[in-house]
Amino acid sequence: MKLDDYKARYQNLQHSLQAGFLNSTIAVEGFVLARANGVDELLKDIWQGFDMPAQISLVAVGGYGRSELHLYSDIDLLILIPNDSHQIHQEKISQFLTFLWDVGLEVGHATRDIKDCVRVIDDLSIVTNLLEARLIVGLERTFEQMKRVIKTSDWSSQSFFIEKQKEQRARHANFSNTAYNLEPNIKESPGGLRDIQTVAWVAKWYFSVNTLFELVETKYLSNDEYELLKTSQLFLWRVRFALHIIAKRREDRLAFQYQKQVADMLGYTDGDSMAVECFMKDYYQTVTKVARLNDILLQLLEDKVINTQYLNSQFRISYGYIHANHDQVFSQNPAAFIEVFLLIAKHNYIRGISAGTLRQMQDDLDLIDQNYYKKRNNNRLFIELLQQNQGVNKALKLMNRYGVLEHYIPAFGKIIGLMQYDLFHAFTVDQHTLFVIRNLRRFFISEFSHEFSLCSEISSHIKKPELLMLAGLFHDIAKGRGGDHAQLGMQDARIFCKSHQLNTADTNLVVSLVEKHLLMSVVAQKQDIDDPVVIKSFCDAVGSLEFLEYLYLLTVADIRATKDDLWNDWKDALLRKLFRHAKQYLDSDTEILLSDSQRIEKSKQVLIEACIAQGFDMERVQQTLECLPKDYYLRYELDDMLWHLSLQLNSDPSSTIISSKISESNVVDIFVLCDDFKGLFFNLVSVLERAGLDIVDAKILTTKDDRAYNTLSILQDKSLEGLDLSQVISQALSDPKAKVTKLQSHYSHRYFDNKTHISLSEDKKWQLTKLEINTLDKIGVLSNIAYVLYEMNISLINARVSTMGERVEDVFFISDANHGPLNKLQQSSLKMALEERL
């Protein structure tokens, strides 16, 4: 059949429906059904005419799925295809849909495979559409598989009801929560068709019925209520059908311009009152009755769905709280101690545990004895709890609050209320641990993906998140016992994993994460992560890309759970960089490492090529590069080297250059190039500290012509607003007699270990001395360290500054006046001077 034939057939259907309605508006239900049936037949014939593949199914959804089509209502279609076959069927489906539009059918459509349905099922409008899906043509098996997606989704009767209730409230608010608008929307206004559909949707979901009439059999609707809903719906259908005829398009707003015509079409005549007034009075009375009945029915359903819901033979939910069904629940079945929290995780609308149930739980708590965690059913429930897509953090917090967690994992009981006297953690060990779990869970929740994009990306392909949760639970469990808490904790983790019958690979993963949970943080903040040797050593300890991903997530979650102000963009950037370098190394097919000379040569070549590409004066470039020490190419990225060169090429060769920019690490890099002099670093540090700025990194080197390259990285801060960095640094350089900042405490109370720990060791690779200082974070710490180095004529080559809670852990690479490592006497003198000053 040709296009014109289908057009004529569709137009004949429309004309016959319109004529029939005008002849008998009271028979509107038949015409609404007749249009759905007519469209069904039309679509089937067109589908067959296109010779669509047998494995594709055509499904009616929404109002069309209910077989309710008004004269110009959209025809909502779902085209179901086999998994991963979009490309194969795209052209054929596109041609089919284009043909439908050419026929004159106003089609709303989606093409999905079963995987797509699973992916979008969290969308309320989509799940509602699929709830009313009806197969037109295609495979019954595929259609039933799609319907099962709803049943196996996270949507429960409760969550569906709550969201539909929210949706209705928002919709009513758009109409000022009144049905008495002068130009009402017969579909969306309070008391309109959507209110009837909402009652039907939530009731169908809860009672698993297909029609409103079946709700009478469930005793949810009385006969009178059913008749009222049915009569009201038919009245509103008559109004809507008439509106479509008058507007000659889909129209739901009963505007002034249509009201009189609708009244005439529906048979109202002038009498004591005008016909339009009688009609509108009937309309308002109808929607008032619908709104009233909507309130009653939804409240009744709320009581059934929300206020009292039997979860199983042991527990029920009443008014948001979970209740034990009898007073022997825990004593008769001790597994209920874990099951109750699993149910809380599964049903995110549960507010908590009822007082009576809590009392039972506390009375029977001793039933969780030393053999409790060894029983298979208890193990299974606890692991299932950790596997939930939601509610894990909430459930574990409640387990901790009510004493179940410390009974289930005795080692956890030892860290409850344990304060860490290290000025690094702001919370007790148990609370810190639960915050780590919270942070880990957020990585797996799409609505928080904007917070840590890399963590969210990694978590999307973590196969077993529960292993990560276990590592988080055990990572600090041995704190306060003395000894290495990571080593002790891994032993606890291994016992736990074995008793819970985790396989060897999963057990080893959890145990290794606990053992090495500090590794990534230490390497990122205290070592040169641009050095391939450092990366190789780190990767040797990590072992695999899978472990690296788990470790990265645990590290970020751990640092962020210590103290609110401990995490910053610098730490974020260091960890990201270490992860990126390690991933690149682990992904590589070869373990060949470039020597330093090879790295220098490669870096220099890339720089020269970039300079040529950017049109730099190559003669000036070569003159500049000849004066640079070789390690310059190892300590700076290409972007930084180009930045330095562009500044120098636009300045006099002997002038002082001061510039700053936001780095890729989201900190402010301050670059100072000037003639070298004793105390230069001290002067720079002093002026920045006086300005209230936090220095996190420093690179210092001297060229062959005694010019000093200084790059100091500082955290972005409000102190920078209105501050002319160039001016204050220039002034400090012109008057190099900086005063030593008097150390001032950030904090008024000190009840913790405030000793300064200083260690010195030789870095044989660079022929330098490595100085590590761990001390209280005070105003002026860095400038005082710099002053001691200045006084003792010790050169600073590199610095990494880390604030860990209320302590700073700084690492410096230094040399003596002859550019070599410090001897034993020099080391002893330096340590004594630093201890005296700090």
XYZ file of C-alpha atoms in Angstrom, residues 155-166 169 202 205-207 220 297-311 315-323 347-352:
48
model
C 11.462 0.738 42.520
C 9.340 -0.563 45.354
C 5.680 0.194 46.033
C 6.911 2.688 48.594
C 9.453 4.533 46.484
C 7.077 4.634 43.492
C 4.255 5.976 45.660
C 6.461 8.610 47.296
C 7.779 9.876 43.949
C 4.289 9.961 42.409
C 3.086 11.878 45.442
C 5.939 14.392 44.988
C 2.313 18.026 44.581
C 0.074 3.782 42.458
C 1.699 -0.929 41.328
C 0.768 -1.893 44.868
C -2.075 -4.318 44.054
C -9.393 -0.498 47.854
C -7.556 7.202 48.089
C -3.949 8.361 48.278
C -4.176 8.705 52.048
C -5.628 5.203 52.296
C -2.855 3.904 50.075
C -0.225 5.843 52.030
C -1.364 4.052 55.155
C -1.058 0.696 53.372
C 2.126 1.402 51.445
C 4.073 3.717 53.716
C 2.639 3.600 57.176
C 2.277 -0.153 57.468
C 4.146 -2.530 55.252
C 5.029 -6.110 56.125
C 8.540 -6.799 54.845
C 9.700 -7.118 60.363
C 7.263 -4.491 59.197
C 7.432 -0.761 58.543
C 4.959 1.488 60.314
C 5.024 5.273 59.887
C 8.568 5.185 58.617
C 10.043 3.039 61.400
C 10.918 -0.641 61.239
C 9.197 -2.827 63.856
C 14.336 0.556 51.839
C 15.802 4.045 51.842
C 12.597 5.696 53.128
C 12.890 3.952 56.518
C 13.518 6.634 59.136
C 14.922 4.337 61.803
